[in-house]
Amino acid sequence: MIEILVAEDDEMIANLIKINLVKAGYLCTCAYNGKDAANLLDSKHFDLCLFDIMLPEIDGYELLEYAKSMDIPSIFITAMGTTDNKVKGLRAGADDYIAKPFRPRELVSRIKNALRRAGKPQAAVSLGDVRVDLERG
């Protein structure tokens, strides 16, 4: 099953993201500062990361470099939505860049695209309340 790390210092936003990702069939772990996110990257396998840029302790750019060294696709989700900010984030190596506020459906679509480009397709199918995990059978 696809596991996603969300590094977002606003707990309400992080929990909203988590709710939507779980509804879409993903496992999700939240970190509310950069140091905790880095520790989670060291201790657990993630298929994709969502990073806010302005995080306490370790910022999103540093986390992006760390995730890239582990070959984990990463998407920035940030309030820094100018064109210059987006270009900087993409040039730094982010697989995508989403400016806040965003729509949950757009987030899920961008996640699916990033996973597909990374060769990590969705391994489960959901229909209503029934979910089939194709990896486990």
Backbone as JSON Lines, residues from 0, in Angstrom:
{"i":0,"aa":"M","n":[0.84,-1.18,0.0],"ca":[0.0,0.0,0.0],"c":[0.89,1.25,0.0]}
{"i":1,"aa":"I","n":[0.46,2.28,-0.67],"ca":[1.23,3.52,-0.8],"c":[1.21,4.29,0.52]}
{"i":2,"aa":"E","n":[2.41,4.65,1.0],"ca":[2.56,5.39,2.27],"c":[3.1,6.78,1.95]}
{"i":3,"aa":"I","n":[2.41,7.8,2.46],"ca":[2.76,9.19,2.18],"c":[3.1,9.9,3.49]}
{"i":4,"aa":"L","n":[4.2,10.66,3.46],"ca":[4.58,11.51,4.59],"c":[4.12,12.93,4.31]}
{"i":5,"aa":"V","n":[3.4,13.52,5.26],"ca":[2.96,14.91,5.17],"c":[3.72,15.7,6.23]}
{"i":6,"aa":"A","n":[4.53,16.66,5.79],"ca":[5.26,17.54,6.71],"c":[4.63,18.92,6.61]}
{"i":7,"aa":"E","n":[3.81,19.26,7.59],"ca":[3.03,20.51,7.59],"c":[2.9,20.97,9.03]}
{"i":8,"aa":"D","n":[3.32,22.22,9.32],"ca":[3.3,22.69,10.7],"c":[1.92,23.12,11.18]}
{"i":9,"aa":"D","n":[0.99,23.36,10.29],"ca":[-0.38,23.68,10.69],"c":[-1.14,22.37,10.83]}
{"i":10,"aa":"E","n":[-1.4,21.98,12.08],"ca":[-2.01,20.67,12.32],"c":[-3.37,20.51,11.67]}
{"i":11,"aa":"M","n":[-4.15,21.59,11.6],"ca":[-5.47,21.49,10.95],"c":[-5.32,21.18,9.46]}
{"i":12,"aa":"I","n":[-4.39,21.83,8.79],"ca":[-4.16,21.56,7.38],"c":[-3.61,20.15,7.2]}
{"i":13,"aa":"A","n":[-2.66,19.76,8.04],"ca":[-2.1,18.4,7.95],"c":[-3.18,17.35,8.12]}
{"i":14,"aa":"N","n":[-4.07,17.55,9.09],"ca":[-5.14,16.57,9.32],"c":[-6.15,16.56,8.19]}
{"i":15,"aa":"L","n":[-6.43,17.71,7.59],"ca":[-7.32,17.77,6.43],"c":[-6.71,17.01,5.26]}
{"i":16,"aa":"I","n":[-5.42,17.21,5.03],"ca":[-4.73,16.46,3.97],"c":[-4.81,14.97,4.26]}
{"i":17,"aa":"K","n":[-4.53,14.58,5.5],"ca":[-4.56,13.16,5.87],"c":[-5.93,12.55,5.64]}
{"i":18,"aa":"I","n":[-6.98,13.23,6.04],"ca":[-8.34,12.72,5.85],"c":[-8.6,12.45,4.37]}
{"i":19,"aa":"N","n":[-8.22,13.39,3.52],"ca":[-8.46,13.23,2.09],"c":[-7.6,12.13,1.47]}
{"i":20,"aa":"L","n":[-6.37,11.98,1.94],"ca":[-5.51,10.93,1.42],"c":[-5.99,9.55,1.84]}
{"i":21,"aa":"V","n":[-6.43,9.43,3.08],"ca":[-6.97,8.16,3.56],"c":[-8.23,7.79,2.77]}
{"i":22,"aa":"K","n":[-9.09,8.78,2.51],"ca":[-10.29,8.53,1.7],"c":[-9.93,8.06,0.29]}
{"i":23,"aa":"A","n":[-8.79,8.54,-0.21],"ca":[-8.34,8.15,-1.55],"c":[-7.61,6.81,-1.56]}
{"i":24,"aa":"G","n":[-7.42,6.21,-0.37],"ca":[-6.83,4.88,-0.3],"c":[-5.36,4.83,0.04]}
{"i":25,"aa":"Y","n":[-4.8,5.91,0.55],"ca":[-3.39,5.95,0.91],"c":[-3.21,5.84,2.42]}
{"i":26,"aa":"L","n":[-2.07,5.31,2.84],"ca":[-1.66,5.41,4.23],"c":[-0.96,6.75,4.38]}
{"i":27,"aa":"C","n":[-1.08,7.38,5.53],"ca":[-0.57,8.73,5.68],"c":[-0.03,8.93,7.09]}
{"i":28,"aa":"T","n":[1.16,9.51,7.18],"ca":[1.78,9.87,8.45],"c":[2.09,11.35,8.41]}
{"i":29,"aa":"C","n":[1.77,12.06,9.51],"ca":[2.0,13.5,9.57],"c":[3.14,13.84,10.52]}
{"i":30,"aa":"A","n":[3.92,14.83,10.12],"ca":[4.94,15.43,10.98],"c":[4.66,16.92,10.99]}
{"i":31,"aa":"Y","n":[4.81,17.55,12.15],"ca":[4.44,18.95,12.3],"c":[5.65,19.89,12.36]}
{"i":32,"aa":"N","n":[6.84,19.32,12.14],"ca":[8.05,20.14,11.99],"c":[9.05,19.34,11.16]}
{"i":33,"aa":"G","n":[10.06,20.03,10.67],"ca":[11.02,19.39,9.79],"c":[11.87,18.32,10.45]}
{"i":34,"aa":"K","n":[12.21,18.52,11.7],"ca":[13.04,17.53,12.4],"c":[12.3,16.21,12.54]}
{"i":35,"aa":"D","n":[11.03,16.27,12.94],"ca":[10.24,15.03,13.05],"c":[10.09,14.36,11.69]}
{"i":36,"aa":"A","n":[9.91,15.16,10.64],"ca":[9.79,14.6,9.29],"c":[11.09,13.87,8.9]}
{"i":37,"aa":"A","n":[12.23,14.49,9.18],"ca":[13.52,13.85,8.86],"c":[13.69,12.55,9.64]}
{"i":38,"aa":"N","n":[13.3,12.56,10.9],"ca":[13.4,11.34,11.71],"c":[12.5,10.24,11.16]}
{"i":39,"aa":"L","n":[11.3,10.62,10.7],"ca":[10.4,9.63,10.1],"c":[10.98,9.07,8.8]}
{"i":40,"aa":"L","n":[11.61,9.93,8.01],"ca":[12.25,9.45,6.78],"c":[13.35,8.44,7.08]}
{"i":41,"aa":"D","n":[14.02,8.6,8.22],"ca":[15.07,7.67,8.63],"c":[14.52,6.33,9.12]}
{"i":42,"aa":"S","n":[13.32,6.36,9.69],"ca":[12.83,5.18,10.39],"c":[11.73,4.4,9.67]}
{"i":43,"aa":"K","n":[11.19,4.95,8.59],"ca":[10.04,4.33,7.95],"c":[10.12,4.5,6.44]}
{"i":44,"aa":"H","n":[9.56,3.57,5.7],"ca":[9.53,3.68,4.23],"c":[8.34,4.54,3.79]}
{"i":45,"aa":"F","n":[8.61,5.48,2.9],"ca":[7.56,6.3,2.3],"c":[7.68,6.24,0.79]}
{"i":46,"aa":"D","n":[6.53,6.23,0.13],"ca":[6.49,6.21,-1.33],"c":[6.45,7.62,-1.92]}
{"i":47,"aa":"L","n":[6.02,8.6,-1.11],"ca":[5.92,9.98,-1.57],"c":[5.89,10.89,-0.36]}
{"i":48,"aa":"C","n":[6.41,12.11,-0.53],"ca":[6.39,13.1,0.55],"c":[5.69,14.36,0.08]}
{"i":49,"aa":"L","n":[4.94,14.97,1.0],"ca":[4.33,16.28,0.8],"c":[4.97,17.2,1.82]}
{"i":50,"aa":"F","n":[5.66,18.25,1.35],"ca":[6.38,19.15,2.25],"c":[5.86,20.57,2.14]}
{"i":51,"aa":"D","n":[5.56,21.17,3.29],"ca":[5.42,22.61,3.36],"c":[6.85,23.15,3.29]}
{"i":52,"aa":"I","n":[7.04,24.33,2.76],"ca":[8.4,24.89,2.69],"c":[8.81,25.5,4.02]}
{"i":53,"aa":"M","n":[7.92,26.28,4.61],"ca":[8.25,27.0,5.84],"c":[7.91,26.15,7.07]}
{"i":54,"aa":"L","n":[8.8,25.24,7.39],"ca":[8.65,24.36,8.55],"c":[9.62,24.77,9.65]}
{"i":55,"aa":"P","n":[9.22,24.6,10.91],"ca":[10.18,24.83,12.0],"c":[11.3,23.79,11.98]}
{"i":56,"aa":"E","n":[12.46,24.19,12.43],"ca":[13.64,23.35,12.65],"c":[14.38,22.97,11.36]}
{"i":57,"aa":"I","n":[13.73,22.32,10.44],"ca":[14.32,21.97,9.14],"c":[13.29,22.36,8.09]}
{"i":58,"aa":"D","n":[13.7,23.19,7.11],"ca":[12.71,23.65,6.14],"c":[12.46,22.62,5.03]}
{"i":59,"aa":"G","n":[11.46,22.9,4.23],"ca":[11.06,21.98,3.17],"c":[12.13,21.74,2.13]}
{"i":60,"aa":"Y","n":[12.96,22.75,1.85],"ca":[14.03,22.56,0.87],"c":[15.06,21.55,1.36]}
{"i":61,"aa":"E","n":[15.4,21.62,2.64],"ca":[16.34,20.63,3.2],"c":[15.72,19.23,3.19]}
{"i":62,"aa":"L","n":[14.44,19.15,3.53],"ca":[13.76,17.85,3.5],"c":[13.7,17.3,2.07]}
{"i":63,"aa":"L","n":[13.48,18.18,1.12],"ca":[13.44,17.76,-0.28],"c":[14.78,17.13,-0.68]}
{"i":64,"aa":"E","n":[15.88,17.77,-0.32],"ca":[17.2,17.21,-0.64],"c":[17.37,15.83,-0.01]}
{"i":65,"aa":"Y","n":[16.93,15.69,1.23],"ca":[17.04,14.41,1.92],"c":[16.19,13.34,1.24]}
{"i":66,"aa":"A","n":[14.95,13.7,0.9],"ca":[14.05,12.75,0.24],"c":[14.6,12.36,-1.14]}
{"i":67,"aa":"K","n":[15.16,13.33,-1.85],"ca":[15.74,13.03,-3.17],"c":[16.9,12.04,-3.04]}
{"i":68,"aa":"S","n":[17.7,12.17,-1.98],"ca":[18.82,11.24,-1.78],"c":[18.32,9.82,-1.52]}
{"i":69,"aa":"M","n":[17.07,9.7,-1.1],"ca":[16.46,8.39,-0.86],"c":[15.56,7.97,-2.02]}
{"i":70,"aa":"D","n":[15.56,8.76,-3.09],"ca":[14.77,8.5,-4.3],"c":[13.27,8.45,-4.0]}
{"i":71,"aa":"I","n":[12.81,9.38,-3.15],"ca":[11.39,9.47,-2.82],"c":[10.82,10.69,-3.53]}
{"i":72,"aa":"P","n":[9.81,10.49,-4.39],"ca":[9.2,11.65,-5.04],"c":[8.57,12.57,-3.99]}
{"i":73,"aa":"S","n":[8.64,13.88,-4.26],"ca":[8.17,14.86,-3.27],"c":[7.42,16.0,-3.95]}
{"i":74,"aa":"I","n":[6.4,16.48,-3.27],"ca":[5.58,17.59,-3.75],"c":[5.58,18.66,-2.67]}
{"i":75,"aa":"F","n":[5.81,19.9,-3.07],"ca":[5.67,21.02,-2.14],"c":[4.2,21.43,-2.09]}
{"i":76,"aa":"I","n":[3.7,21.65,-0.87],"ca":[2.38,22.26,-0.66],"c":[2.65,23.45,0.24]}
{"i":77,"aa":"T","n":[2.47,24.65,-0.3],"ca":[2.92,25.84,0.43],"c":[2.08,27.06,0.11]}
{"i":78,"aa":"A","n":[2.11,28.02,1.01],"ca":[1.45,29.31,0.79],"c":[2.29,30.21,-0.1]}
{"i":79,"aa":"M","n":[3.51,29.82,-0.37],"ca":[4.42,30.61,-1.21],"c":[4.09,30.32,-2.68]}
{"i":80,"aa":"G","n":[3.09,31.04,-3.2],"ca":[2.52,30.69,-4.49],"c":[2.9,31.56,-5.66]}
{"i":81,"aa":"T","n":[3.92,32.4,-5.54],"ca":[4.31,33.22,-6.69],"c":[5.0,32.34,-7.73]}
{"i":82,"aa":"T","n":[5.05,32.84,-8.94],"ca":[5.73,32.11,-10.01],"c":[7.19,31.87,-9.65]}
{"i":83,"aa":"D","n":[7.86,32.89,-9.09],"ca":[9.27,32.72,-8.7],"c":[9.44,31.6,-7.67]}
{"i":84,"aa":"N","n":[8.52,31.53,-6.69],"ca":[8.58,30.46,-5.69],"c":[8.39,29.1,-6.33]}
{"i":85,"aa":"K","n":[7.41,29.0,-7.24],"ca":[7.15,27.72,-7.91],"c":[8.35,27.27,-8.72]}
{"i":86,"aa":"V","n":[8.92,28.19,-9.48],"ca":[10.1,27.86,-10.3],"c":[11.25,27.42,-9.4]}
{"i":87,"aa":"K","n":[11.48,28.13,-8.31],"ca":[12.56,27.76,-7.38],"c":[12.34,26.35,-6.83]}
{"i":88,"aa":"G","n":[11.1,26.04,-6.42],"ca":[10.81,24.71,-5.88],"c":[10.98,23.61,-6.89]}
{"i":89,"aa":"L","n":[10.53,23.85,-8.11],"ca":[10.67,22.83,-9.16],"c":[12.13,22.66,-9.57]}
{"i":90,"aa":"R","n":[12.86,23.76,-9.62],"ca":[14.29,23.66,-9.95],"c":[15.08,22.95,-8.85]}
{"i":91,"aa":"A","n":[14.59,23.06,-7.63],"ca":[15.25,22.37,-6.52],"c":[15.04,20.86,-6.59]}
{"i":92,"aa":"G","n":[14.07,20.44,-7.42],"ca":[13.86,19.01,-7.6],"c":[12.52,18.49,-7.17]}
{"i":93,"aa":"A","n":[11.61,19.36,-6.75],"ca":[10.27,18.89,-6.38],"c":[9.59,18.31,-7.61]}
{"i":94,"aa":"D","n":[8.83,17.25,-7.41],"ca":[8.11,16.62,-8.52],"c":[6.87,17.42,-8.9]}
{"i":95,"aa":"D","n":[6.39,18.24,-7.99],"ca":[5.26,19.11,-8.26],"c":[5.24,20.19,-7.18]}
{"i":96,"aa":"Y","n":[4.4,21.19,-7.39],"ca":[4.33,22.34,-6.48],"c":[2.88,22.78,-6.44]}
{"i":97,"aa":"I","n":[2.28,22.73,-5.26],"ca":[0.88,23.11,-5.1],"c":[0.8,24.29,-4.15]}
{"i":98,"aa":"A","n":[0.16,25.36,-4.6],"ca":[0.0,26.55,-3.77],"c":[-1.29,26.44,-2.96]}
{"i":99,"aa":"K","n":[-1.21,26.85,-1.69],"ca":[-2.4,26.91,-0.83],"c":[-3.15,28.19,-1.16]}
{"i":100,"aa":"P","n":[-4.45,28.19,-1.11],"ca":[-5.33,27.04,-0.86],"c":[-5.42,26.16,-2.11]}
{"i":101,"aa":"F","n":[-5.77,24.9,-1.9],"ca":[-5.88,23.95,-3.0],"c":[-7.13,23.11,-2.78]}
{"i":102,"aa":"R","n":[-7.56,22.46,-3.81],"ca":[-8.71,21.56,-3.74],"c":[-8.21,20.14,-3.5]}
{"i":103,"aa":"P","n":[-8.85,19.39,-2.6],"ca":[-8.41,18.02,-2.32],"c":[-8.35,17.13,-3.57]}
{"i":104,"aa":"R","n":[-9.29,17.28,-4.48],"ca":[-9.27,16.45,-5.69],"c":[-8.02,16.73,-6.53]}
{"i":105,"aa":"E","n":[-7.62,18.0,-6.59],"ca":[-6.41,18.35,-7.32],"c":[-5.19,17.72,-6.65]}
{"i":106,"aa":"L","n":[-5.13,17.79,-5.33],"ca":[-4.02,17.19,-4.59],"c":[-3.91,15.71,-4.9]}
{"i":107,"aa":"V","n":[-5.01,14.98,-4.82],"ca":[-5.0,13.53,-5.07],"c":[-4.57,13.26,-6.51]}
{"i":108,"aa":"S","n":[-5.04,14.04,-7.46],"ca":[-4.64,13.85,-8.86],"c":[-3.15,14.08,-9.06]}
{"i":109,"aa":"R","n":[-2.62,15.11,-8.43],"ca":[-1.19,15.39,-8.55],"c":[-0.35,14.3,-7.88]}
{"i":110,"aa":"I","n":[-0.84,13.77,-6.77],"ca":[-0.15,12.65,-6.11],"c":[-0.13,11.44,-7.03]}
{"i":111,"aa":"K","n":[-1.27,11.11,-7.63],"ca":[-1.33,9.96,-8.54],"c":[-0.36,10.15,-9.7]}
{"i":112,"aa":"N","n":[-0.3,11.35,-10.25],"ca":[0.63,11.61,-11.35],"c":[2.08,11.44,-10.92]}
{"i":113,"aa":"A","n":[2.44,11.99,-9.76],"ca":[3.81,11.87,-9.27],"c":[4.18,10.41,-9.01]}
{"i":114,"aa":"L","n":[3.26,9.65,-8.45],"ca":[3.52,8.23,-8.2],"c":[3.67,7.46,-9.51]}
{"i":115,"aa":"R","n":[2.84,7.78,-10.49],"ca":[2.92,7.11,-11.79],"c":[4.26,7.42,-12.46]}
{"i":116,"aa":"R","n":[4.69,8.7,-12.43],"ca":[5.97,9.08,-13.03],"c":[7.13,8.38,-12.33]}
{"i":117,"aa":"A","n":[6.97,8.12,-11.02],"ca":[8.03,7.46,-10.25],"c":[7.95,5.94,-10.36]}
{"i":118,"aa":"G","n":[6.98,5.43,-11.11],"ca":[6.84,3.99,-11.26],"c":[6.23,3.32,-10.05]}
{"i":119,"aa":"K","n":[5.42,4.08,-9.3],"ca":[4.76,3.54,-8.11],"c":[3.25,3.69,-8.26]}
{"i":120,"aa":"P","n":[2.65,2.88,-9.13],"ca":[1.21,3.04,-9.35],"c":[0.4,2.62,-8.13]}
{"i":121,"aa":"Q","n":[-0.82,3.11,-8.09],"ca":[-1.74,2.75,-7.01],"c":[-1.9,1.25,-6.99]}
{"i":122,"aa":"A","n":[-1.74,0.64,-5.85],"ca":[-1.78,-0.81,-5.74],"c":[-3.04,-1.3,-5.05]}
{"i":123,"aa":"A","n":[-4.08,-0.46,-5.02],"ca":[-5.34,-0.86,-4.4],"c":[-6.48,-0.22,-5.16]}
{"i":124,"aa":"V","n":[-7.61,-0.88,-5.11],"ca":[-8.81,-0.38,-5.78],"c":[-9.92,-0.29,-4.75]}
{"i":125,"aa":"S","n":[-10.65,0.83,-4.76],"ca":[-11.76,1.01,-3.84],"c":[-13.05,1.2,-4.61]}
{"i":126,"aa":"L","n":[-14.11,0.61,-4.1],"ca":[-15.45,0.81,-4.64],"c":[-16.38,0.94,-3.45]}
{"i":127,"aa":"G","n":[-16.81,2.17,-3.18],"ca":[-17.62,2.41,-1.98],"c":[-16.82,2.09,-0.75]}
{"i":128,"aa":"D","n":[-17.35,1.23,0.11],"ca":[-16.66,0.86,1.34],"c":[-15.76,-0.37,1.17]}
{"i":129,"aa":"V","n":[-15.74,-0.95,-0.03],"ca":[-14.94,-2.14,-0.28],"c":[-13.61,-1.73,-0.9]}
{"i":130,"aa":"R","n":[-12.53,-2.26,-0.31],"ca":[-11.18,-1.94,-0.79],"c":[-10.42,-3.24,-1.02]}
{"i":131,"aa":"V","n":[-9.79,-3.37,-2.19],"ca":[-8.99,-4.55,-2.52],"c":[-7.54,-4.07,-2.66]}
{"i":132,"aa":"D","n":[-6.67,-4.63,-1.82],"ca":[-5.25,-4.32,-1.88],"c":[-4.62,-5.31,-2.85]}
{"i":133,"aa":"L","n":[-4.19,-4.8,-4.02],"ca":[-3.66,-5.67,-5.07],"c":[-2.29,-6.23,-4.72]}
{"i":134,"aa":"E","n":[-1.58,-5.6,-3.8],"ca":[-0.27,-6.11,-3.39],"c":[-0.4,-7.33,-2.49]}
{"i":135,"aa":"R","n":[-1.4,-7.34,-1.66],"ca":[-1.57,-8.43,-0.68],"c":[-2.54,-9.5,-1.16]}
{"i":136,"aa":"G","n":[-3.33,-9.19,-2.17],"ca":[-4.29,-10.17,-2.71],"c":[-5.58,-10.21,-1.97]}
